Coordinates of C-alpha atoms in Angstrom, one line a residue:
M1 CA -0.1 -0.2 0.0
S2 CA 3.1 2.3 -0.7
A3 CA 1.3 4.7 -3.0
F4 CA -1.7 5.4 -0.8
L5 CA 0.2 5.8 2.1
T6 CA 2.2 8.4 0.6
V7 CA -0.6 10.2 -0.6
A8 CA -2.2 9.8 2.8
S9 CA 0.6 11.2 4.8
E10 CA 0.4 14.5 2.6
P11 CA -1.9 17.4 4.6
A12 CA -4.8 17.1 2.1
G13 CA -5.0 13.4 2.0
L14 CA -4.8 13.0 5.7
I15 CA -7.6 15.5 6.5
T16 CA -9.7 13.9 3.7
L17 CA -9.2 10.5 5.3
L18 CA -9.9 11.6 8.9
I19 CA -13.2 13.3 7.5
F20 CA -14.2 10.2 5.8
A21 CA -13.5 8.0 8.7
G22 CA -15.7 10.5 11.1
A23 CA -18.5 10.3 8.2
I24 CA -18.6 6.5 8.3
V25 CA -18.7 6.4 12.0
L26 CA -21.6 8.7 11.7
F27 CA -23.2 6.5 9.0
I28 CA -23.0 3.4 11.0
T29 CA -24.1 4.8 14.3
G30 CA -26.6 7.2 13.2
W31 CA -25.7 9.7 15.7
L32 CA -26.5 12.3 12.8
A33 CA -29.2 12.0 10.2
P34 CA -27.5 10.8 7.1
E35 CA -28.2 14.0 5.0
V36 CA -26.5 16.0 8.0
T37 CA -23.3 13.8 8.1
G38 CA -23.0 14.6 4.3
L39 CA -23.7 18.5 4.6
L40 CA -21.0 18.5 7.6
A41 CA -18.4 16.6 5.7
A42 CA -18.6 18.9 2.6
A43 CA -18.3 21.7 5.0
L44 CA -15.2 20.4 6.6
L45 CA -13.6 19.9 3.5
V46 CA -14.1 23.4 2.3
T47 CA -13.0 24.5 5.9
F48 CA -9.6 22.7 5.6
K49 CA -9.2 24.0 1.9
V50 CA -9.3 20.5 0.6
L51 CA -11.8 21.7 -1.7
K52 CA -12.8 24.9 -3.1
P53 CA -16.9 25.7 -2.1
D54 CA -17.9 25.7 -5.7
E55 CA -16.3 22.0 -6.0
A56 CA -17.9 20.9 -2.6
V57 CA -21.6 22.1 -3.6
Q58 CA -21.2 21.3 -7.6
G59 CA -23.3 18.2 -6.8
F60 CA -26.3 20.1 -5.9
G61 CA -26.3 21.6 -9.3
S62 CA -26.0 18.3 -11.0
P63 CA -28.3 17.3 -13.9
A64 CA -28.8 13.8 -12.0
L65 CA -30.1 15.8 -8.8
I66 CA -32.5 18.0 -10.6
T67 CA -33.8 15.1 -12.5
L68 CA -34.5 13.6 -9.3
M69 CA -36.4 16.3 -7.8
G70 CA -38.7 16.6 -10.6
L71 CA -38.9 12.5 -11.0
F72 CA -40.3 13.0 -7.1
A73 CA -43.0 15.6 -8.4
V74 CA -44.0 13.5 -11.3
S75 CA -44.5 10.4 -9.5
A76 CA -46.3 12.1 -6.8
G77 CA -48.6 13.6 -9.4
L78 CA -49.2 10.0 -10.9
F79 CA -50.3 8.5 -7.6
R80 CA -52.4 11.3 -6.4
S81 CA -54.2 11.7 -9.6
G82 CA -55.3 7.9 -9.4
G83 CA -52.9 6.9 -12.0
L84 CA -52.0 3.8 -10.5
D85 CA -55.0 3.1 -9.2
R86 CA -55.7 -0.2 -11.2
L87 CA -52.5 -1.6 -9.6
R88 CA -54.1 -0.8 -6.0
A89 CA -57.1 -2.7 -7.1
L90 CA -55.1 -5.4 -8.6
I91 CA -52.9 -5.9 -5.6
G92 CA -55.9 -5.7 -3.2
S93 CA -58.0 -8.1 -5.5
D94 CA -59.7 -11.0 -3.6
A95 CA -58.6 -13.1 -6.9
V96 CA -55.4 -13.3 -5.4
R97 CA -55.8 -16.3 -3.0
S98 CA -52.2 -17.2 -1.9
P99 CA -48.9 -15.5 -0.9
K100 CA -47.5 -17.4 -3.7
R101 CA -49.7 -15.7 -6.3
M102 CA -49.3 -12.3 -4.6
I103 CA -45.4 -12.6 -4.9
A104 CA -45.9 -13.4 -8.5
L105 CA -48.0 -10.2 -8.9
M106 CA -45.2 -8.2 -7.3
V107 CA -42.3 -9.4 -9.4
G108 CA -44.0 -9.5 -12.4
V109 CA -46.1 -6.0 -12.2
V110 CA -44.7 -4.0 -9.3
A111 CA -41.3 -4.5 -10.4
P112 CA -41.1 -3.5 -13.9
I113 CA -43.1 -0.3 -12.9
S114 CA -40.5 0.5 -10.2
A115 CA -38.1 0.8 -13.2
F116 CA -39.6 4.2 -14.0
V117 CA -41.1 5.4 -10.6
P118 CA -39.0 5.6 -7.4
N119 CA -40.0 2.4 -5.1
T120 CA -40.4 4.6 -1.8
P121 CA -43.7 6.0 -2.9
I122 CA -44.8 2.7 -4.5
V123 CA -44.4 1.2 -1.2
A124 CA -45.8 3.8 0.7
T125 CA -49.0 3.5 -1.4
L126 CA -49.4 -0.4 -1.7
L127 CA -48.5 -1.3 2.4
P128 CA -52.4 -0.7 3.4
V129 CA -53.8 -2.2 0.4
L130 CA -51.6 -5.3 1.3
E131 CA -52.4 -5.3 4.9
G132 CA -55.8 -5.2 3.9
W133 CA -55.6 -8.3 1.8
C134 CA -53.4 -9.9 4.6
H135 CA -56.3 -9.2 7.2
R136 CA -59.1 -10.4 4.8
R137 CA -57.3 -13.7 3.8
G138 CA -55.8 -14.2 7.5
I139 CA -52.5 -14.3 5.9
S140 CA -49.1 -13.3 8.0
P141 CA -48.0 -9.7 6.7
S142 CA -44.7 -11.1 7.2
K143 CA -45.4 -13.3 4.5
V144 CA -45.9 -10.8 1.6
L145 CA -44.2 -7.7 2.5
L146 CA -40.8 -8.2 2.4
P147 CA -40.9 -9.6 -1.2
L148 CA -42.7 -6.2 -2.0
S149 CA -39.6 -4.2 -0.8
F150 CA -37.4 -6.6 -2.5
A151 CA -39.6 -6.2 -5.7
T152 CA -39.2 -2.7 -5.9
V153 CA -35.3 -2.6 -5.4
L154 CA -34.8 -5.4 -8.0
G155 CA -37.1 -3.6 -10.5
G156 CA -35.4 -0.1 -9.8
T157 CA -32.1 -1.6 -11.8
I158 CA -33.9 -1.8 -14.9
S159 CA -34.0 1.7 -15.9
L160 CA -31.8 4.9 -15.1
L161 CA -34.9 6.3 -13.4
G162 CA -35.6 3.3 -10.9
T163 CA -33.6 4.5 -8.1
S164 CA -31.8 7.7 -6.9
T165 CA -28.3 5.6 -6.9
N166 CA -28.8 5.2 -10.5
L167 CA -28.8 9.1 -10.9
L168 CA -26.1 9.4 -8.6
A169 CA -23.6 6.9 -10.7
S170 CA -24.6 8.7 -13.8
D171 CA -23.6 12.0 -12.6
V172 CA -20.2 10.7 -11.1
S173 CA -19.6 9.0 -14.3
R174 CA -20.1 12.5 -16.1
Q175 CA -17.9 14.1 -13.6
L176 CA -15.1 11.7 -14.1
G177 CA -15.4 12.3 -17.9
Y178 CA -17.1 8.8 -18.9
G179 CA -20.4 10.4 -20.0
S180 CA -23.6 10.2 -18.4
L181 CA -26.1 7.2 -18.4
E182 CA -28.9 6.8 -20.7
L183 CA -32.3 5.8 -19.8
F184 CA -31.7 2.1 -21.0
S185 CA -28.0 2.0 -20.8
F186 CA -27.9 -1.1 -18.4
T187 CA -31.4 -2.7 -18.9
A188 CA -29.6 -5.5 -20.8
I189 CA -27.9 -6.2 -17.5
G190 CA -30.8 -5.0 -15.1
I191 CA -33.7 -7.7 -16.7
P192 CA -31.7 -10.8 -16.0
I193 CA -31.0 -9.7 -12.6
W194 CA -34.7 -8.8 -12.3
L195 CA -35.6 -12.4 -13.4
I196 CA -33.0 -14.2 -11.1
G197 CA -34.5 -11.9 -8.2
S198 CA -37.9 -12.9 -9.2
A199 CA -37.1 -16.6 -9.4
Y200 CA -35.8 -16.6 -6.0
M201 CA -38.6 -15.1 -4.4
L202 CA -41.2 -17.4 -6.1
F203 CA -39.4 -20.6 -5.3
F204 CA -37.8 -19.9 -1.9
S205 CA -40.0 -17.3 -0.2
E206 CA -42.7 -19.7 1.3
R207 CA -39.8 -21.4 3.1
M208 CA -37.6 -18.7 3.9
L209 CA -39.8 -16.0 5.1
P210 CA -41.1 -16.3 9.0
D211 CA -44.7 -16.3 9.8
R212 CA -44.8 -13.9 12.6
G213 CA -48.7 -14.5 12.9
F214 CA -51.8 -12.5 12.1
E215 CA -54.4 -12.8 14.9
G216 CA -53.7 -9.9 17.3
D217 CA -50.1 -8.8 15.5
D218 CA -51.3 -5.6 14.1
L219 CA -52.0 -2.5 16.2
L220 CA -55.7 -2.0 15.2
G221 CA -56.2 -5.8 15.5
S222 CA -54.7 -5.9 18.9
M223 CA -56.8 -3.1 20.4
A224 CA -60.0 -4.7 18.7
R225 CA -59.4 -8.2 20.0
E226 CA -56.7 -9.1 22.6
G227 CA -56.4 -5.6 24.0
Y228 CA -53.4 -2.9 24.0
F229 CA -51.5 -0.8 26.4
T230 CA -52.8 2.6 26.4
D231 CA -52.4 5.5 29.2
V232 CA -55.8 7.3 30.4
L233 CA -56.4 9.7 32.9
I234 CA -59.1 9.9 35.5
P235 CA -61.3 13.3 34.8
L236 CA -62.8 15.4 37.3
E237 CA -66.4 14.3 36.7
S238 CA -65.5 10.5 36.6
E239 CA -67.4 7.9 38.7
L240 CA -64.4 6.5 39.4
I241 CA -63.2 9.1 42.0
G242 CA -63.0 7.9 45.4
Q243 CA -63.7 4.1 44.6
S244 CA -60.9 1.5 44.7
L245 CA -60.4 -0.6 41.9
H246 CA -61.6 -3.7 43.4
N247 CA -65.4 -2.2 44.0
S248 CA -65.4 0.1 40.7
R249 CA -67.1 -1.1 37.5
L250 CA -63.7 -0.1 35.5
Q251 CA -63.0 -4.0 35.8
R252 CA -66.5 -5.5 36.9
R253 CA -68.5 -4.1 33.6
F254 CA -65.5 -3.7 31.2
D255 CA -62.6 -6.3 30.2
V256 CA -59.8 -4.1 31.5
D257 CA -56.7 -4.6 33.2
V258 CA -55.0 -1.9 35.5
L259 CA -51.3 -2.3 35.3
E260 CA -49.9 0.7 36.6
L261 CA -51.0 3.9 38.5
H262 CA -49.1 7.1 38.2
R263 CA -50.1 10.0 40.9
G264 CA -47.9 12.9 40.6
S265 CA -44.4 11.7 41.2
E266 CA -45.4 8.4 42.6
S267 CA -46.2 5.3 40.4
F268 CA -48.0 2.3 41.9
T269 CA -47.9 -1.6 40.1
A270 CA -49.6 -4.7 41.1
P271 CA -51.4 -5.3 43.5
L272 CA -53.9 -2.2 42.9
A273 CA -57.2 -3.9 43.8
D274 CA -57.5 -1.6 47.2
L275 CA -56.1 1.7 45.8
V276 CA -58.6 4.6 46.0
L277 CA -58.8 6.4 42.7
Q278 CA -58.4 10.1 42.6
A279 CA -59.1 12.8 40.0
G280 CA -56.0 13.2 37.7
D281 CA -54.5 9.6 38.4
R282 CA -53.1 8.0 35.6
L283 CA -53.5 4.5 34.9
M284 CA -51.9 2.0 32.2
L285 CA -54.7 -0.1 31.0
R286 CA -54.7 -3.0 28.9
C287 CA -58.2 -3.3 27.0
N288 CA -59.6 -3.6 23.5
R289 CA -60.5 -0.8 21.4
D290 CA -64.4 -1.0 21.8
N291 CA -64.2 -0.8 25.6
L292 CA -61.8 2.1 25.7
L293 CA -64.0 3.9 23.2
R294 CA -66.9 3.4 25.6
L295 CA -65.1 4.4 28.5
Q296 CA -64.4 7.8 26.7
Q297 CA -67.6 8.4 25.7
E298 CA -69.0 8.1 29.1
H299 CA -66.4 10.5 30.5
T300 CA -65.2 7.5 33.1
V301 CA -61.6 8.2 31.4
T302 CA -59.9 10.4 29.2
L303 CA -56.8 9.7 26.9
A304 CA -54.0 10.8 29.0
P305 CA -52.2 13.8 27.4
I306 CA -48.5 13.2 26.2
T307 CA -47.2 16.5 28.4
D308 CA -47.8 17.5 31.6
L309 CA -48.8 20.9 30.4
D310 CA -52.1 22.3 32.6
E311 CA -53.5 23.6 29.1
D312 CA -52.9 20.0 27.6
V313 CA -54.7 18.2 30.3
Q314 CA -57.6 20.9 30.1
E315 CA -58.0 20.7 26.3
L316 CA -57.9 16.8 26.4
A317 CA -60.4 16.5 29.2
G318 CA -62.9 18.7 27.7
A319 CA -62.1 17.9 24.0
S320 CA -65.4 17.7 21.8
S321 CA -66.6 14.0 20.9
T322 CA -68.8 15.3 18.2
S323 CA -66.5 15.1 15.1
P324 CA -66.0 11.7 13.8
Q325 CA -63.1 9.9 15.0
R326 CA -60.9 7.1 13.7
V327 CA -58.2 5.2 14.9
V328 CA -55.2 4.5 12.5
E329 CA -51.6 3.2 12.1
V330 CA -48.9 5.3 10.7
L331 CA -45.4 4.7 9.8
L332 CA -42.3 6.9 10.3
P333 CA -39.9 6.7 7.3
D334 CA -36.5 7.0 7.2
G335 CA -35.8 10.8 6.7
S336 CA -38.9 12.1 8.8
A337 CA -38.5 15.2 10.2
I338 CA -39.9 14.3 13.7
V339 CA -37.4 11.0 13.8
G340 CA -35.3 11.7 16.9
S341 CA -37.6 13.9 18.8
S342 CA -39.8 12.8 21.8
V343 CA -43.5 12.7 21.8
R344 CA -43.6 15.4 24.7
D345 CA -41.3 17.6 23.0
L346 CA -43.1 17.5 19.8
R347 CA -46.3 18.6 21.3
F348 CA -47.7 15.6 19.0
R349 CA -51.3 16.2 19.8
Q350 CA -51.2 19.9 18.9
R351 CA -48.9 19.4 15.7
Y352 CA -51.2 16.6 14.1
N353 CA -54.6 17.1 15.9
A354 CA -54.0 13.5 16.8
T355 CA -53.7 11.6 20.0
L356 CA -51.1 8.7 20.2
L357 CA -52.2 5.7 21.7
A358 CA -49.4 3.2 21.3
V359 CA -46.2 2.8 19.7
R360 CA -44.8 -0.4 17.9
R361 CA -41.2 -0.7 17.2
G362 CA -40.5 -3.9 15.2
N363 CA -42.0 -6.5 17.1
Q364 CA -41.9 -5.0 20.5
V365 CA -44.6 -2.8 21.9
L366 CA -43.9 0.0 23.9
R367 CA -45.3 0.0 27.2
E368 CA -43.6 3.2 28.9
L369 CA -45.4 6.4 29.1
L370 CA -45.9 7.7 25.7
G371 CA -44.9 11.0 26.3
R372 CA -41.1 10.0 26.8
V373 CA -41.0 7.7 23.8
Q374 CA -38.0 8.8 21.5
L375 CA -39.5 8.3 17.9
Q376 CA -37.4 6.3 15.3
A377 CA -37.5 5.4 11.9
G378 CA -39.7 2.5 11.2
D379 CA -41.7 2.9 14.2
V380 CA -45.5 2.4 13.9
L381 CA -48.0 4.6 15.7
L382 CA -51.5 4.1 16.5
L383 CA -53.4 7.2 16.4
Q384 CA -57.0 8.5 17.1
A385 CA -58.0 11.7 15.3
P386 CA -60.8 13.1 13.6
L387 CA -61.2 12.2 9.5
D388 CA -60.0 15.7 8.6
A389 CA -56.8 15.5 10.4
I390 CA -56.1 11.8 9.0
R391 CA -56.5 13.2 5.5
G392 CA -53.9 15.8 6.0
M393 CA -51.7 12.9 7.0
Q394 CA -51.8 11.5 3.7
A395 CA -50.0 14.5 2.1
N396 CA -47.4 14.6 5.0
N397 CA -43.9 13.2 4.1
D398 CA -43.0 12.6 7.8
L399 CA -45.8 9.9 8.2
V400 CA -47.0 7.1 6.1
L401 CA -50.7 6.3 6.7
L402 CA -51.0 2.5 6.8
D403 CA -54.8 2.4 6.8
E404 CA -56.8 3.0 3.6
L405 CA -59.3 5.6 3.6
E406 CA -61.7 4.2 0.7
K407 CA -63.3 7.6 0.4
D408 CA -60.2 9.4 0.0
L409 CA -58.9 7.8 -3.0
P410 CA -57.3 10.0 -5.4
T411 CA -59.9 11.8 -7.8
T412 CA -59.7 9.9 -11.0
S413 CA -60.6 12.8 -13.3
R414 CA -57.3 13.4 -14.4
K415 CA -56.1 10.1 -14.5
W416 CA -55.4 9.5 -17.8
V417 CA -53.5 12.9 -18.2
A418 CA -51.2 12.0 -15.5
V419 CA -50.4 8.6 -17.3
V420 CA -49.7 9.9 -20.8
I421 CA -47.5 12.4 -19.1
S422 CA -45.6 9.8 -17.1
A423 CA -45.5 7.6 -20.3
L424 CA -43.9 10.9 -22.5
V425 CA -41.2 11.1 -19.5
I426 CA -39.8 7.5 -20.9
L427 CA -40.7 7.8 -24.5
L428 CA -39.4 11.2 -25.3
P429 CA -35.7 10.2 -23.7
M430 CA -35.9 6.9 -25.2
F431 CA -36.2 8.0 -28.7
K432 CA -33.8 10.9 -28.0
L433 CA -36.0 13.7 -28.9
L434 CA -35.5 15.6 -25.7
P435 CA -32.7 15.1 -23.0
L436 CA -34.1 13.3 -19.9
M437 CA -33.7 16.3 -17.5
A438 CA -35.7 18.5 -19.9
V439 CA -38.3 16.2 -20.3
V440 CA -38.9 15.3 -16.5
L441 CA -39.0 19.2 -15.8
L442 CA -41.5 19.8 -18.6
A443 CA -43.3 17.2 -16.8
V444 CA -43.5 18.6 -13.5
V445 CA -45.0 22.0 -15.2
A446 CA -47.4 19.7 -16.9
M447 CA -48.6 17.6 -13.9
V448 CA -49.3 21.1 -12.0
A449 CA -50.9 22.8 -15.1
T450 CA -53.2 20.3 -16.1
G451 CA -54.2 19.9 -12.3
C452 CA -52.8 16.3 -11.6
L453 CA -50.4 18.0 -8.7
R454 CA -51.1 21.5 -6.7
P455 CA -48.1 23.5 -6.2
G456 CA -48.2 22.8 -2.4
E457 CA -48.2 19.2 -3.1
L458 CA -45.3 19.8 -5.7
Q459 CA -43.2 21.2 -2.6
R460 CA -44.0 18.4 -0.3
S461 CA -43.6 15.7 -2.6
I462 CA -40.0 16.3 -3.0
R463 CA -37.8 14.1 -0.5
W464 CA -35.2 16.9 0.7
D465 CA -33.5 14.4 2.8
V466 CA -32.7 12.3 -0.2
I467 CA -31.6 15.4 -2.3
L468 CA -29.4 17.0 0.5
L469 CA -27.6 13.7 1.0
L470 CA -26.8 13.0 -2.6
G471 CA -25.8 16.5 -3.0
S472 CA -23.6 16.6 -0.5
L473 CA -22.0 13.2 -1.1
T474 CA -20.5 14.4 -4.5
S475 CA -17.9 16.1 -2.5
F476 CA -16.8 12.8 -1.4
S477 CA -15.7 11.6 -5.2
V478 CA -14.4 15.2 -5.9
A479 CA -11.9 15.0 -3.0
M480 CA -10.9 11.4 -3.7
Q481 CA -10.1 12.9 -7.0
S482 CA -8.5 16.0 -6.4
T483 CA -6.1 14.7 -3.6
G484 CA -5.0 11.7 -5.7
L485 CA -6.3 9.1 -3.1
A486 CA -8.3 7.4 -5.8
E487 CA -5.6 6.8 -8.1
A488 CA -3.2 5.9 -5.3
L489 CA -5.4 3.3 -3.8
A490 CA -6.2 2.0 -7.2
T491 CA -2.7 1.7 -8.1
D492 CA -2.1 -0.5 -4.8
L493 CA -5.2 -2.7 -5.8
L494 CA -3.7 -3.3 -9.3
R495 CA -0.6 -4.7 -7.7
S496 CA -2.3 -7.3 -5.8
M497 CA -4.7 -8.1 -8.7
Q498 CA -2.2 -8.7 -11.3
G499 CA -3.0 -11.9 -13.4
W500 CA -6.6 -11.9 -12.1
S501 CA -9.4 -12.3 -14.7
P502 CA -11.6 -9.3 -15.4
Y503 CA -14.5 -11.7 -13.8
L504 CA -12.6 -11.9 -10.4
V505 CA -11.7 -8.3 -10.4
L506 CA -15.4 -7.4 -11.1
L507 CA -16.5 -10.3 -8.3
S508 CA -14.3 -8.3 -5.8
V509 CA -15.6 -4.8 -6.5
T510 CA -19.1 -6.1 -6.4
V511 CA -18.6 -8.0 -3.1
L512 CA -16.8 -4.7 -1.6
A513 CA -19.5 -2.5 -2.9
Q514 CA -22.4 -4.7 -1.4
I515 CA -20.6 -4.5 2.1
F516 CA -20.3 -0.6 1.7
T517 CA -24.0 -0.5 1.1
E518 CA -25.0 -2.3 4.2
A519 CA -22.7 -0.6 6.5
L520 CA -23.1 2.8 5.0
S521 CA -25.7 3.8 2.4
N522 CA -26.2 3.1 -1.3
G523 CA -25.3 6.8 -2.1
A524 CA -22.0 6.9 0.1
T525 CA -20.9 3.7 -1.9
V526 CA -21.4 5.1 -5.3
V527 CA -19.3 8.1 -4.5
L528 CA -16.5 6.5 -2.9
L529 CA -16.1 3.4 -4.9
I530 CA -16.7 4.6 -8.4
P531 CA -13.3 6.6 -8.5
I532 CA -11.6 3.9 -7.3
A533 CA -13.1 1.4 -9.5
T534 CA -12.5 3.2 -12.8
E535 CA -8.9 3.7 -11.9
V536 CA -8.5 0.1 -11.4
A537 CA -10.3 -0.5 -14.9
K538 CA -7.8 2.0 -16.6
G539 CA -4.9 0.2 -15.1
L540 CA -6.1 -3.0 -16.2
D541 CA -6.9 -1.9 -19.5
L542 CA -10.7 -2.9 -18.8
P543 CA -13.9 -0.8 -20.0
P544 CA -14.2 1.7 -16.7
M545 CA -18.2 1.5 -17.7
A546 CA -18.1 -2.0 -16.7
F547 CA -16.8 -1.1 -13.4
I548 CA -19.3 1.7 -13.0
F549 CA -21.8 -0.7 -13.4
A550 CA -20.6 -3.4 -11.0
V551 CA -20.6 -0.6 -8.4
M552 CA -23.9 0.8 -9.3
F553 CA -25.8 -2.8 -9.2
A554 CA -24.2 -3.4 -5.9
A555 CA -25.0 -0.2 -4.4
S556 CA -28.7 -0.3 -5.6
Q557 CA -29.5 -3.8 -4.1
S558 CA -29.5 -3.8 -0.5
F559 CA -31.1 -7.3 1.2
L560 CA -29.6 -8.0 3.9
T561 CA -30.5 -5.3 6.9
P562 CA -33.6 -3.3 7.3
I563 CA -31.2 -0.1 7.6
G564 CA -29.6 -0.5 4.0
Y565 CA -32.4 0.6 2.0
Q566 CA -35.4 3.0 2.8
T567 CA -38.2 0.3 1.7
N568 CA -36.6 -2.4 3.6
L569 CA -37.2 -0.1 6.9
M570 CA -40.6 0.6 5.9
V571 CA -41.6 -3.0 5.7
F572 CA -39.9 -3.9 8.8
G573 CA -42.4 -2.7 11.6
P574 CA -45.7 -3.7 9.5
G575 CA -44.3 -7.1 9.2
R576 CA -43.3 -7.6 12.7
Y577 CA -39.9 -8.8 11.2
R578 CA -36.8 -9.4 13.4
F579 CA -33.4 -8.3 12.3
L580 CA -32.1 -11.6 11.3
D581 CA -35.2 -12.3 9.3
M582 CA -34.2 -10.0 6.5
T583 CA -30.6 -11.4 6.7
R584 CA -31.8 -15.1 6.4
Y585 CA -34.0 -14.4 3.4
G586 CA -31.7 -11.8 1.8
L587 CA -28.2 -13.8 2.1
P588 CA -29.3 -16.4 -0.5
L589 CA -30.3 -13.5 -3.1
T590 CA -27.2 -11.5 -2.2
L591 CA -24.6 -14.2 -3.0
T592 CA -26.5 -15.2 -6.1
L593 CA -26.2 -11.7 -7.3
A594 CA -22.7 -11.2 -6.3
V595 CA -21.6 -14.3 -8.4
T596 CA -24.0 -13.6 -11.3
M597 CA -23.9 -9.8 -11.8
P598 CA -20.1 -9.9 -12.8
W599 CA -20.9 -12.5 -15.2
L600 CA -23.3 -10.6 -17.0
I601 CA -21.1 -7.3 -17.2
C602 CA -18.5 -9.3 -18.5
R603 CA -20.7 -10.7 -21.4
H604 CA -22.4 -7.3 -22.0
F605 CA -18.7 -5.6 -22.5
G606 CA -17.2 -8.7 -24.0
I607 CA -14.3 -9.0 -21.7

């Protein structure tokens, strides 16, 4: 490693490596949000004069990033105008009677759509449909939700529009002088990969996916059947005041278990039967949904406030019960602005006009006082809210509604307009009539002008966490080139790879990229490894684009951990998966693709 050590000992190289090492620690530990880590790294590279300001932020003005922003808006217009209602109806159809048929539908229909529509909104839209299908069929959601995520990930490698990773790889390729990728530059490789992954899911899902159960496993179901843990408050007008739990009708008339009692700074646990109840007592109950609602209607108890502020107690105790209320599940996606905050600090009730009933984290139900819960990505929240507030959540990027509101499906009056606009986004660049970026921006304007998307929805549709992350990560690639680290590391790698076949070299690059993707993120993998991989390719007199493809495909596919890819995390909580469930199901697919992708690339480039 002499060449690398020589460059690393220079001030610019050493500073760059230290910043990279710090960023990797932050990516892995999650102490900072990924996009904040990327911005911090870019700022430090400028602060220590490794890069000039315009070099550090050039990624924010790249055609790939502008295209991605427009693509978020186009996909939002397609979904919200009802352009994919037929897909929703097909997925939720009672004609699909088994998990295997549902998986076949995912790999055969959902995956190809994911080649042109970002997979995150697809999963967010189909999650409630799939859960409803599971409930009607009595099938565990764990049997179908992970294949939904994997199908969209596999489909995303068919075309340039499939994932943000593809667009970022195209931009890094352009910066390195190898040109941008075309819409279907790698489709000849992507289609076999999709078919291999589809075959694996069709034939091995039944034995590889766990059955985490159905009855009582969802938050709404548990409240309706077995009961759920929730906090309530005894209001001033409650008939329970002055009675013991043993003599009260709380346990005699209703199927309610009192697990804990909190009075001021005091806490009481079982046995509680002889404890005399007072106004303002806070109880942790286990009861079903119907009994909880009846207790509320009779003012026997009220849902406990999530803060200790007097105005919140008064507001909750005197809240009107005339507006129609719904109890729904929502998911906190990765990148949500409220991740990392406590329920109390958020003033959740005031912010969303919704009362938090419970929190599920993976297959764990949180039983502590809800106001203290620190929200994490992937948490599923059980909320009670008026219908209008729930409708508002549908347009909120910080929450993903997991319950279908049948009356709130998108209006279909402009459905075909949105479909035609989306089709033109594919056709015009394919026939080289217009550049991709121009077509996407024109499509955004057309979506707004035709009423498929409102201006306010346009702004909310853009995933700013993704934009900030990808824009800032470009500084990594520029620093690797400007300091000479990429060339030096490639030189040392070449020495160790002398005499290797092209397949073995590509296999090594693919496995390294897969490891980086699971440990860091797909964006970081692309910007860190593509400069090194292309230098290795030049040294071995092999096509650099082959190595760009290897890194891009490996970085676009994360099947081992829930944190490796956004859609994996989205299905992790609703499916009640455990961490190793994903590893066990994804490892054979990961190993299969690690072996076959380099072979497909070698055949494609004739090396």
